[in-house]
Short mmCIF file of C-alpha atoms in Angstrom, two decimals:
data_model
loop_
_atom_site.label_atom_id
_atom_site.label_comp_id
_atom_site.label_asym_id
_atom_site.label_seq_id
_atom_site.Cartn_x
_atom_site.Cartn_y
_atom_site.Cartn_z
CA UNK A 1 22.31 -136.32 -47.05
CA UNK A 2 21.24 -139.86 -46.16
CA UNK A 3 24.13 -140.07 -43.66
CA UNK A 4 22.84 -136.93 -41.90
CA UNK A 5 19.25 -138.20 -41.91
CA UNK A 6 20.36 -141.39 -40.13
CA UNK A 7 22.06 -139.24 -37.46
CA UNK A 8 18.78 -137.39 -36.80
CA UNK A 9 16.93 -140.67 -36.19
CA UNK A 10 18.32 -140.72 -32.62
CA UNK A 11 16.41 -137.53 -31.81
CA UNK A 12 13.02 -137.85 -30.19
CA UNK A 13 11.40 -135.11 -32.31
CA UNK A 14 13.64 -134.35 -35.32
CA UNK A 15 10.66 -132.89 -37.26
CA UNK A 16 8.78 -129.69 -36.42
CA UNK A 17 5.71 -128.35 -38.23
CA UNK A 18 4.96 -124.66 -37.61
CA UNK A 19 2.10 -122.30 -38.35
CA UNK A 20 2.87 -118.58 -38.43
CA UNK A 21 -0.04 -117.21 -36.40
CA UNK A 22 1.13 -113.58 -36.67
CA UNK A 23 0.93 -113.73 -40.49
CA UNK A 24 -2.81 -114.47 -40.27
CA UNK A 25 -3.34 -110.90 -39.01
CA UNK A 26 -1.96 -109.75 -42.39
CA UNK A 27 -4.24 -112.17 -44.31
CA UNK A 28 -1.46 -114.59 -45.03
CA UNK A 29 -1.32 -118.31 -44.18
CA UNK A 30 2.22 -119.59 -43.66
CA UNK A 31 3.27 -123.14 -42.78
CA UNK A 32 6.83 -124.39 -42.17
CA UNK A 33 8.48 -127.77 -41.81
CA UNK A 34 11.85 -128.10 -40.05
CA UNK A 35 13.96 -131.28 -40.00
CA UNK A 36 17.08 -131.77 -37.92
CA UNK A 37 19.84 -133.26 -40.10
CA UNK A 38 22.73 -133.07 -37.58
CA UNK A 39 23.21 -132.07 -33.95
CA UNK A 40 23.34 -128.30 -34.70
CA UNK A 41 21.97 -128.22 -38.24
CA UNK A 42 18.45 -128.29 -39.67
CA UNK A 43 16.70 -127.62 -42.96
CA UNK A 44 13.43 -125.74 -43.13
CA UNK A 45 10.88 -125.22 -45.89
CA UNK A 46 8.09 -122.65 -45.67
CA UNK A 47 5.14 -121.94 -47.93
CA UNK A 48 2.71 -119.05 -47.64
CA UNK A 49 -0.46 -117.91 -49.37
CA UNK A 50 -1.82 -114.34 -49.28
CA UNK A 51 -5.59 -114.55 -49.52
CA UNK A 52 -7.09 -111.04 -49.32
CA UNK A 53 -6.65 -107.43 -50.33
CA UNK A 54 -8.11 -103.97 -49.80
CA UNK A 55 -11.61 -102.55 -49.82
CA UNK A 56 -12.97 -100.26 -52.58
CA UNK A 57 -12.11 -96.57 -52.22
CA UNK A 58 -13.58 -93.26 -53.38
CA UNK A 59 -11.36 -90.21 -53.67
CA UNK A 60 -11.21 -86.80 -55.38
CA UNK A 61 -8.48 -85.57 -57.77
CA UNK A 62 -8.50 -81.92 -58.98
CA UNK A 63 -12.28 -81.49 -58.64
CA UNK A 64 -13.01 -84.78 -60.43
CA UNK A 65 -14.10 -87.95 -58.73
CA UNK A 66 -12.51 -91.35 -59.23
CA UNK A 67 -14.15 -94.52 -57.95
CA UNK A 68 -11.62 -97.33 -57.57
CA UNK A 69 -12.49 -100.97 -56.90
CA UNK A 70 -9.32 -102.80 -55.95
CA UNK A 71 -9.07 -106.54 -56.52
CA UNK A 72 -7.75 -108.82 -53.84
CA UNK A 73 -4.00 -109.07 -53.48
CA UNK A 74 -3.25 -112.78 -53.78
CA UNK A 75 -0.09 -114.77 -54.19
CA UNK A 76 2.30 -117.23 -52.69
CA UNK A 77 5.83 -117.50 -51.35
CA UNK A 78 8.28 -120.37 -50.94
CA UNK A 79 11.24 -120.15 -48.56
CA UNK A 80 13.83 -122.92 -48.08
CA UNK A 81 16.31 -122.31 -45.24
CA UNK A 82 19.40 -123.89 -43.70
CA UNK A 83 19.65 -123.28 -39.94
CA UNK A 84 22.65 -123.58 -37.67
CA UNK A 85 21.95 -123.65 -33.92
CA UNK A 86 24.70 -121.80 -32.04
CA UNK A 87 24.89 -124.30 -29.21
CA UNK A 88 24.29 -128.02 -29.36
CA UNK A 89 20.62 -128.80 -29.21
CA UNK A 90 19.32 -131.17 -26.60
CA UNK A 91 19.39 -134.64 -28.16
CA UNK A 92 15.57 -134.64 -28.34
CA UNK A 93 14.53 -131.14 -29.48
CA UNK A 94 15.33 -128.27 -31.87
CA UNK A 95 15.83 -125.38 -29.43
CA UNK A 96 17.99 -122.30 -28.87
CA UNK A 97 19.58 -119.41 -30.78
CA UNK A 98 20.13 -119.97 -34.49
CA UNK A 99 21.53 -118.38 -37.65
CA UNK A 100 19.70 -119.17 -40.88
CA UNK A 101 20.57 -118.72 -44.54
CA UNK A 102 17.44 -118.58 -46.69
CA UNK A 103 16.15 -118.11 -50.23
CA UNK A 104 12.74 -116.53 -50.95
CA UNK A 105 10.52 -116.66 -54.04
CA UNK A 106 7.32 -114.59 -53.93
CA UNK A 107 4.64 -113.93 -56.55
CA UNK A 108 1.76 -111.53 -55.85
CA UNK A 109 -1.04 -110.45 -58.19
CA UNK A 110 -3.72 -107.79 -58.01
CA UNK A 111 -5.72 -105.43 -60.17
CA UNK A 112 -8.14 -102.55 -60.08
CA UNK A 113 -11.08 -101.08 -61.96
CA UNK A 114 -11.52 -97.31 -62.12
CA UNK A 115 -14.46 -95.06 -63.01
CA UNK A 116 -13.52 -91.45 -63.74
CA UNK A 117 -16.28 -88.83 -63.42
CA UNK A 118 -14.96 -85.51 -64.86
CA UNK A 119 -16.09 -82.37 -63.04
CA UNK A 120 -17.38 -80.85 -66.29
CA UNK A 121 -19.98 -83.67 -66.61
CA UNK A 122 -18.40 -85.27 -69.67
CA UNK A 123 -18.82 -88.97 -70.37
CA UNK A 124 -17.62 -91.30 -67.62
CA UNK A 125 -14.38 -93.12 -68.47
CA UNK A 126 -13.56 -96.68 -67.38
CA UNK A 127 -10.07 -98.09 -66.80
CA UNK A 128 -8.72 -101.41 -65.58
CA UNK A 129 -5.29 -102.57 -64.46
CA UNK A 130 -3.46 -105.78 -63.63
CA UNK A 131 -0.28 -105.98 -61.56
CA UNK A 132 2.08 -108.89 -60.99
CA UNK A 133 5.07 -108.65 -58.62
CA UNK A 134 7.74 -111.34 -58.44
CA UNK A 135 10.52 -111.29 -55.86
CA UNK A 136 13.61 -113.51 -55.72
CA UNK A 137 15.92 -112.97 -52.77
CA UNK A 138 18.38 -114.44 -50.34
CA UNK A 139 19.08 -113.45 -46.76
CA UNK A 140 20.29 -114.30 -43.31
CA UNK A 141 18.25 -114.41 -40.15
CA UNK A 142 18.89 -114.64 -36.42
CA UNK A 143 16.36 -116.09 -34.07
CA UNK A 144 15.54 -118.24 -31.09
CA UNK A 145 13.35 -121.30 -31.04
CA UNK A 146 11.78 -121.94 -27.65
CA UNK A 147 10.27 -125.31 -26.83
CA UNK A 148 7.36 -124.88 -24.40
CA UNK A 149 6.34 -128.53 -24.42
CA UNK A 150 7.71 -131.43 -26.42
CA UNK A 151 5.39 -130.70 -29.36
CA UNK A 152 4.83 -126.91 -29.00
CA UNK A 153 7.51 -124.46 -30.15
CA UNK A 154 7.68 -120.68 -30.49
CA UNK A 155 10.09 -119.43 -33.13
CA UNK A 156 11.23 -115.83 -32.58
CA UNK A 157 12.94 -114.32 -35.61
CA UNK A 158 14.83 -111.21 -34.43
CA UNK A 159 16.71 -110.09 -37.52
CA UNK A 160 16.22 -111.15 -41.13
CA UNK A 161 17.53 -108.85 -43.86
CA UNK A 162 17.57 -110.05 -47.44
CA UNK A 163 18.81 -108.89 -50.79
CA UNK A 164 16.05 -109.19 -53.39
CA UNK A 165 15.42 -108.62 -57.05
CA UNK A 166 11.91 -107.51 -58.03
CA UNK A 167 10.10 -107.76 -61.34
CA UNK A 168 6.80 -105.90 -61.72
CA UNK A 169 4.49 -106.25 -64.71
CA UNK A 170 1.76 -103.63 -64.93
CA UNK A 171 -0.99 -103.39 -67.56
CA UNK A 172 -3.36 -100.42 -67.71
CA UNK A 173 -6.25 -100.38 -70.22
CA UNK A 174 -8.99 -97.90 -71.02
CA UNK A 175 -12.44 -99.38 -71.69
CA UNK A 176 -14.75 -97.19 -73.75
#
């Protein structure tokens, strides 16, 4: 790896730091770091944090009313990636079409509190739940990195399927 790092020293900007601005619309902050290690090859590491969830809801089920207060959906993801640029990059910049092989680890948590008001005016029942979802996956992606100015890039990811394994832990308790 050290041999490849020395090769990248001849590049004017072998390091790129990225912020995924589109993810912010989905209440997720995602930052990436890409480092050129050879003329057509780079490594990339991304980290994301989901910081918000849904609003409380009120709905009716079979003539009874349930008040649900949903907790925020929070969590994080880590994604290392190896990218291969399909044509030789300019000796100064990471730019052009690429194919990437990536690994993803995600962990999200949430919960909810429920109040159940039976239609026959019986005693109100209280419930709570906790949910944890873990994903481990690997995939391939195709994209294009466009350099607008020497220090401003736009990374378009066109196609990025992955095969994942999910593990969900769900606890549901009744509080009297």
